[in-house]
CSV table of C-alpha atoms in Angstrom, one decimal:
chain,number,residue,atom,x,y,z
A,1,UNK,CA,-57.8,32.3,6.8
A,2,UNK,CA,-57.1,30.2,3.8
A,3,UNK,CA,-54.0,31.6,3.0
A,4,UNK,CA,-53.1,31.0,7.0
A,5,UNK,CA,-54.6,27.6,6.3
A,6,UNK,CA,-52.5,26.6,3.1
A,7,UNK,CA,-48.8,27.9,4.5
A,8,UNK,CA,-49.6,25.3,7.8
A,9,UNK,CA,-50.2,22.5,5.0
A,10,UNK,CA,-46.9,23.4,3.4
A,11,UNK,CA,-44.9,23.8,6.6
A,12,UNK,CA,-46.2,20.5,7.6
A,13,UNK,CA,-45.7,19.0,4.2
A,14,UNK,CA,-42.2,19.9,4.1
A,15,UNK,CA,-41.4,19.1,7.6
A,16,UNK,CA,-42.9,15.6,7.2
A,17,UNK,CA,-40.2,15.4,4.2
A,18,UNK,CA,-37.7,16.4,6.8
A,19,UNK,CA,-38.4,13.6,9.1
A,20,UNK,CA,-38.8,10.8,6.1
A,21,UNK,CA,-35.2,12.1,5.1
A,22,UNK,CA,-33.3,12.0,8.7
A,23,UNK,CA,-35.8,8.1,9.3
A,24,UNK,CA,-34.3,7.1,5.9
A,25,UNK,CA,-30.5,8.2,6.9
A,26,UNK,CA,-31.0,6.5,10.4
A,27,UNK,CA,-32.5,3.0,8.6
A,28,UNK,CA,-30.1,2.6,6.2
A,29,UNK,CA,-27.2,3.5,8.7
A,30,UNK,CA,-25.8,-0.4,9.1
A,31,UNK,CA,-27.7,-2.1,6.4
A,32,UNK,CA,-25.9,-4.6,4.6
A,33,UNK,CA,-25.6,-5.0,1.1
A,34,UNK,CA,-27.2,-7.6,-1.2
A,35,UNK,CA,-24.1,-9.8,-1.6
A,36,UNK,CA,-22.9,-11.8,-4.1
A,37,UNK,CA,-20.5,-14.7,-4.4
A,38,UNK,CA,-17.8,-14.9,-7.1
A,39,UNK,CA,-15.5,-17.6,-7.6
A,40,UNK,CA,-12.2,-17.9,-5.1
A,41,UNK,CA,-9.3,-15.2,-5.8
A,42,UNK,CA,-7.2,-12.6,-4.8
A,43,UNK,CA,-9.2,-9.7,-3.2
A,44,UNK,CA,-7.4,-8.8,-0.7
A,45,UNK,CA,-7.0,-4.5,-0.9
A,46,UNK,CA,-5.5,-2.1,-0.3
A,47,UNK,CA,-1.8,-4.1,-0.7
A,48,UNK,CA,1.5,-1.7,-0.4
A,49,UNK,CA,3.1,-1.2,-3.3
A,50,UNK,CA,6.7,-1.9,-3.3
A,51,UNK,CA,9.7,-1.7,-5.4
A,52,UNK,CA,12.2,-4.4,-4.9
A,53,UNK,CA,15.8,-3.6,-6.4
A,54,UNK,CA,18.2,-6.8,-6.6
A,55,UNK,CA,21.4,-7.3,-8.6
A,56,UNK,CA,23.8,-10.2,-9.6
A,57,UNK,CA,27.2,-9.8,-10.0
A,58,UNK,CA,28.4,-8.7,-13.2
A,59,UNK,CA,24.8,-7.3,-14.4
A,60,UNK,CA,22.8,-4.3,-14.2
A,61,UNK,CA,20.7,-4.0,-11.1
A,62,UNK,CA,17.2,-4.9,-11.6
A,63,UNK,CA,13.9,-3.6,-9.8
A,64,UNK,CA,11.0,-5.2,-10.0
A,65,UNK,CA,7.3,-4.0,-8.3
A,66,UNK,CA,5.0,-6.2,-6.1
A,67,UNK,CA,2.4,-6.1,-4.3
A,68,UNK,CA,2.3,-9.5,-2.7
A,69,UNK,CA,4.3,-8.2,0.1
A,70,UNK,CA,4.1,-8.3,3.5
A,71,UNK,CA,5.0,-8.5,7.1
A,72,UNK,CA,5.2,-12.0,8.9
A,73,UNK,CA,7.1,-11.6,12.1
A,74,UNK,CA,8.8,-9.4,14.7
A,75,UNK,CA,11.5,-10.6,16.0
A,76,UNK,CA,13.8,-11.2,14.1
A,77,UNK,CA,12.6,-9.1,11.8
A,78,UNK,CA,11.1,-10.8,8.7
A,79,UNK,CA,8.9,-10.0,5.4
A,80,UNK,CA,7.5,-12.2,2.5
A,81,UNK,CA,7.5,-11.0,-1.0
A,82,UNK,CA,5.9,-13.4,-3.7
A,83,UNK,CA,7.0,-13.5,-7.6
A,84,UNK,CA,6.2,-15.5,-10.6
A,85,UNK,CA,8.3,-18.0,-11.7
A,86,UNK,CA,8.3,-16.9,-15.1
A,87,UNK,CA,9.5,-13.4,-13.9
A,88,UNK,CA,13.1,-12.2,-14.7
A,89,UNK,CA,13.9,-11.7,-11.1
A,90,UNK,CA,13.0,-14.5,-9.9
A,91,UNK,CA,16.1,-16.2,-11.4
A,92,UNK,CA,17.8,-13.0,-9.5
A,93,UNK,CA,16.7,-13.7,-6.3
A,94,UNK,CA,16.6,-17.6,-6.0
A,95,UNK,CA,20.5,-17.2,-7.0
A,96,UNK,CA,21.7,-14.3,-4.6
A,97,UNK,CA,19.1,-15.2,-1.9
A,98,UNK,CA,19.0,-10.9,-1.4
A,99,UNK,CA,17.0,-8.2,-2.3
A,100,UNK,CA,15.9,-4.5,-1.3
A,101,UNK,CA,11.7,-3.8,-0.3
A,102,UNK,CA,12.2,-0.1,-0.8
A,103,UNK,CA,8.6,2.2,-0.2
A,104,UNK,CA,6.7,4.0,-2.5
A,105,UNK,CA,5.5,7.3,-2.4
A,106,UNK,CA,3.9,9.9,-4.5
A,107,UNK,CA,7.3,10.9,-6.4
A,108,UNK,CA,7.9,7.3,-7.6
A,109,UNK,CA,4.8,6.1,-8.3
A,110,UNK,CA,5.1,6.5,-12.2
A,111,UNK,CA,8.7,4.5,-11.5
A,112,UNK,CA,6.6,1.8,-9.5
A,113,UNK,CA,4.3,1.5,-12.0
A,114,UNK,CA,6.7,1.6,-15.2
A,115,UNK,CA,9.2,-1.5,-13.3
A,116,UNK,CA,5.7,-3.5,-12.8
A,117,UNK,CA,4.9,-3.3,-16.9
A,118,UNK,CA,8.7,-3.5,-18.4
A,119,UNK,CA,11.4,-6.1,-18.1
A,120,UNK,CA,14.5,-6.1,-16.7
A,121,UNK,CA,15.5,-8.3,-19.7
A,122,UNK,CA,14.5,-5.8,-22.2
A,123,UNK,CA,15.3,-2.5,-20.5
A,124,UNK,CA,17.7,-0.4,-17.9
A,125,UNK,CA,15.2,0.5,-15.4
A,126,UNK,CA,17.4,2.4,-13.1
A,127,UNK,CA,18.1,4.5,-16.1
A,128,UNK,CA,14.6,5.0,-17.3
A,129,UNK,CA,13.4,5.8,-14.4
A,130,UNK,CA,16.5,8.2,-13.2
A,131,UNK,CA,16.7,5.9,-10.4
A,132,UNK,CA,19.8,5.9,-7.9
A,133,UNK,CA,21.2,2.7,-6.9
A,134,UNK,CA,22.7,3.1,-3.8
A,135,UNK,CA,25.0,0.4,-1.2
A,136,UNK,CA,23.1,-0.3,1.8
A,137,UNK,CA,24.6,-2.2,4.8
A,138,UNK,CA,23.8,-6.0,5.2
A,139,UNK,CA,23.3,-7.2,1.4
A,140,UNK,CA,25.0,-6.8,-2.1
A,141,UNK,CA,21.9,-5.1,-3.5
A,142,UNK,CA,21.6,-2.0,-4.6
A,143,UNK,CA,18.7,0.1,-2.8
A,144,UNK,CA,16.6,2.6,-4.3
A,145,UNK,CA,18.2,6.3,-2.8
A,146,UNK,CA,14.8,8.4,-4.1
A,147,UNK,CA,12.8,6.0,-1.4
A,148,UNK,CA,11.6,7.3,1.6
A,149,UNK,CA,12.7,3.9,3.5
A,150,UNK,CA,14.9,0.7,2.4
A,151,UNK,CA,14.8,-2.5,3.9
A,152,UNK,CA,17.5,-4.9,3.3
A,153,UNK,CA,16.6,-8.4,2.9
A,154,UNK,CA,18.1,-12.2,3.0
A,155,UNK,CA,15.9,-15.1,1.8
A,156,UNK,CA,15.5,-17.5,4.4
A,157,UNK,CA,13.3,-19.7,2.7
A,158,UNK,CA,11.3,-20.4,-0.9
A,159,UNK,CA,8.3,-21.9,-0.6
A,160,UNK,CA,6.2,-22.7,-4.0
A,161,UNK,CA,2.8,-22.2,-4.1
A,162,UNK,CA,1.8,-22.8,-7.5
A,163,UNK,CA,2.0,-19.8,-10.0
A,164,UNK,CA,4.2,-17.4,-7.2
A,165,UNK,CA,6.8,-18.7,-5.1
A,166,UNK,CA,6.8,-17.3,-1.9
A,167,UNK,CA,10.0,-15.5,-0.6
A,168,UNK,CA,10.8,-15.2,3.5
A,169,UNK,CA,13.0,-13.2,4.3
A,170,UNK,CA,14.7,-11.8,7.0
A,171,UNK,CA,14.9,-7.6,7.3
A,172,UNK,CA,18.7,-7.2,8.0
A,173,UNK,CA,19.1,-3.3,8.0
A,174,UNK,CA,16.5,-0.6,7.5
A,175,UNK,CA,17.5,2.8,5.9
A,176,UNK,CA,15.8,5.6,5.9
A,177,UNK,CA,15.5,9.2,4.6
A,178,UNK,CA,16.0,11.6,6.9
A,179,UNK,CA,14.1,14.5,5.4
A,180,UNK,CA,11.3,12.4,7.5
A,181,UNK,CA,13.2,12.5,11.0
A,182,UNK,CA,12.4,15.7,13.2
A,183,UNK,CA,14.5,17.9,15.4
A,184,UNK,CA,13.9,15.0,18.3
A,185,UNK,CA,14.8,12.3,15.8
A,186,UNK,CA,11.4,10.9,15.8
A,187,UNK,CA,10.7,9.4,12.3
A,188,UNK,CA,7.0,10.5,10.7
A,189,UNK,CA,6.6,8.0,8.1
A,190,UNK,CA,3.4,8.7,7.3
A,191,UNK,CA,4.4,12.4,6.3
A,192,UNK,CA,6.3,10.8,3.1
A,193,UNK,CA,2.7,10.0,1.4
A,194,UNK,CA,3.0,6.8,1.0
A,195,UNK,CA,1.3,5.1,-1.8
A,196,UNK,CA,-0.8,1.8,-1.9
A,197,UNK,CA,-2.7,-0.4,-4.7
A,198,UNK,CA,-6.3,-1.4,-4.9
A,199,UNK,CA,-7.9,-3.3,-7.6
A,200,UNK,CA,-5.8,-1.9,-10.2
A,201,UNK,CA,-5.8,1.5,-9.1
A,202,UNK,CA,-2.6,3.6,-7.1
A,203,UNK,CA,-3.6,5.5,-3.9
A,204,UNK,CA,-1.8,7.9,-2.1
A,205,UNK,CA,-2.5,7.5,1.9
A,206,UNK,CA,-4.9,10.1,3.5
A,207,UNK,CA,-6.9,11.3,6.4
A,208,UNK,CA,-5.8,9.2,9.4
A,209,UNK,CA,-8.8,7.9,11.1
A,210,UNK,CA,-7.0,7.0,14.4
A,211,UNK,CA,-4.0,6.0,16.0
A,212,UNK,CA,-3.3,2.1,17.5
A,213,UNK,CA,-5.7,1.6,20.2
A,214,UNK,CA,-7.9,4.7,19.7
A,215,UNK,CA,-11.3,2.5,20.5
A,216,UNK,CA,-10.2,1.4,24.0
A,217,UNK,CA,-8.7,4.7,24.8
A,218,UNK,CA,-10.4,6.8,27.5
A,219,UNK,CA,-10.8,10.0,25.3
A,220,UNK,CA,-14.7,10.2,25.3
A,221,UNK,CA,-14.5,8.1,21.5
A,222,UNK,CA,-12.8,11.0,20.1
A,223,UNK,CA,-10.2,9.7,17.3
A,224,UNK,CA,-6.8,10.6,17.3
């Protein structure tokens, strides 16, 4: 009997454990955070990470990374990129008024990094990076040919905001690789495993977590 006696107290023990775990998931499901508040700055993540290739005429092309870039309207077609005054291309591109956003993925992320930390001043970074510069239609500068997608840009505008000026431009022809494109000619960008920064840190693009529109979709909440 006391051995009957002391297995029902462990049982019950452990299945009173049980419920304290599964009450603790369940409270702690949607609790905030202690917060705290740090001075005003740039916090905004994930940001794409882009390579923008520009050239002026009789010089080596140039590329230079960013990751202030960004879209800012549909029709027509228009992007912002925003660069340092201090920065090499910045003279570039306030002269020739054109440049190239060209994607990242995986394969060039070392490239995207390496034209974010070196000058165009100091080195050749088409040839360091075994980069192909390559015509595309609508601008004088080069694109990147190892990208998965090229956009071709003409500054509309310069707007200076303090330590960046901002750059809007209009997207004037888009290029892209057709290794992406299937059978039906549908394009699957996201197949090129794209690459974004946060907080100092690369990330390739993973799991999708749902499609445009998924939470209004009559699919019984089932992500797609």
């Amino acid at each position: 009997m006391a051995a009957k006696k002391n297995y029902r107290d462990h049982k019950n023990n452990l299945n009173g454990r049980n419920d304290q775990k599964i009450t603790e998931k369940k409270s702690t499901k949607n609790v905030v955070g202690k917060k705290q508040t740090w001075r005003a700055g740039n916090m905004l993540y994930p940001v794409p990470a882009v390579m923008v290739s520009l050239a002026r005429e009789g010089e080596k092309p140039n590329i230079i990374t960013v990751a202030w870039a960004g879209t800012i309207n549909s029709d027509p077609a228009m992007l912002s990129i925003s660069v340092r005054k201090e920065r090499y291309s910045h003279a570039i591109l306030s002269e020739t008024r054109e440049f190239v956003v060209n994607l990242v993925h995986e394969p060039l992320v070392r490239a995207c990094d390496y034209c974010g930390v070196r000058s165009g001043r100091d080195v050749d970074k088409f040839s360091q990076m075994k980069l192909t510069p390559v015509a595309v239609e609508g601008v004088a500068a080069p694109a990147i040919a190892e990208s998965p997608v090229n956009l071709a840009c003409r500054v509309k505008q310069v707007i200076p905001l303090g330590s960046h000026d901002l750059f809007l431009a209009e997207v004037v022809s888009v290029t892209v690789d057709e290794r992406y494109m299937d059978e039906k000619g549908t394009f699957h960008l996201n197949d090129a495993g794209l690459v974004a920064y946060s907080h100092g840190t690369y990330f390739k693009l993973g799991k999708a977590l749902g499609t445009f529109g998924y939470s209004v979709r009559k699919n019984n909440g089932k992500k797609k």
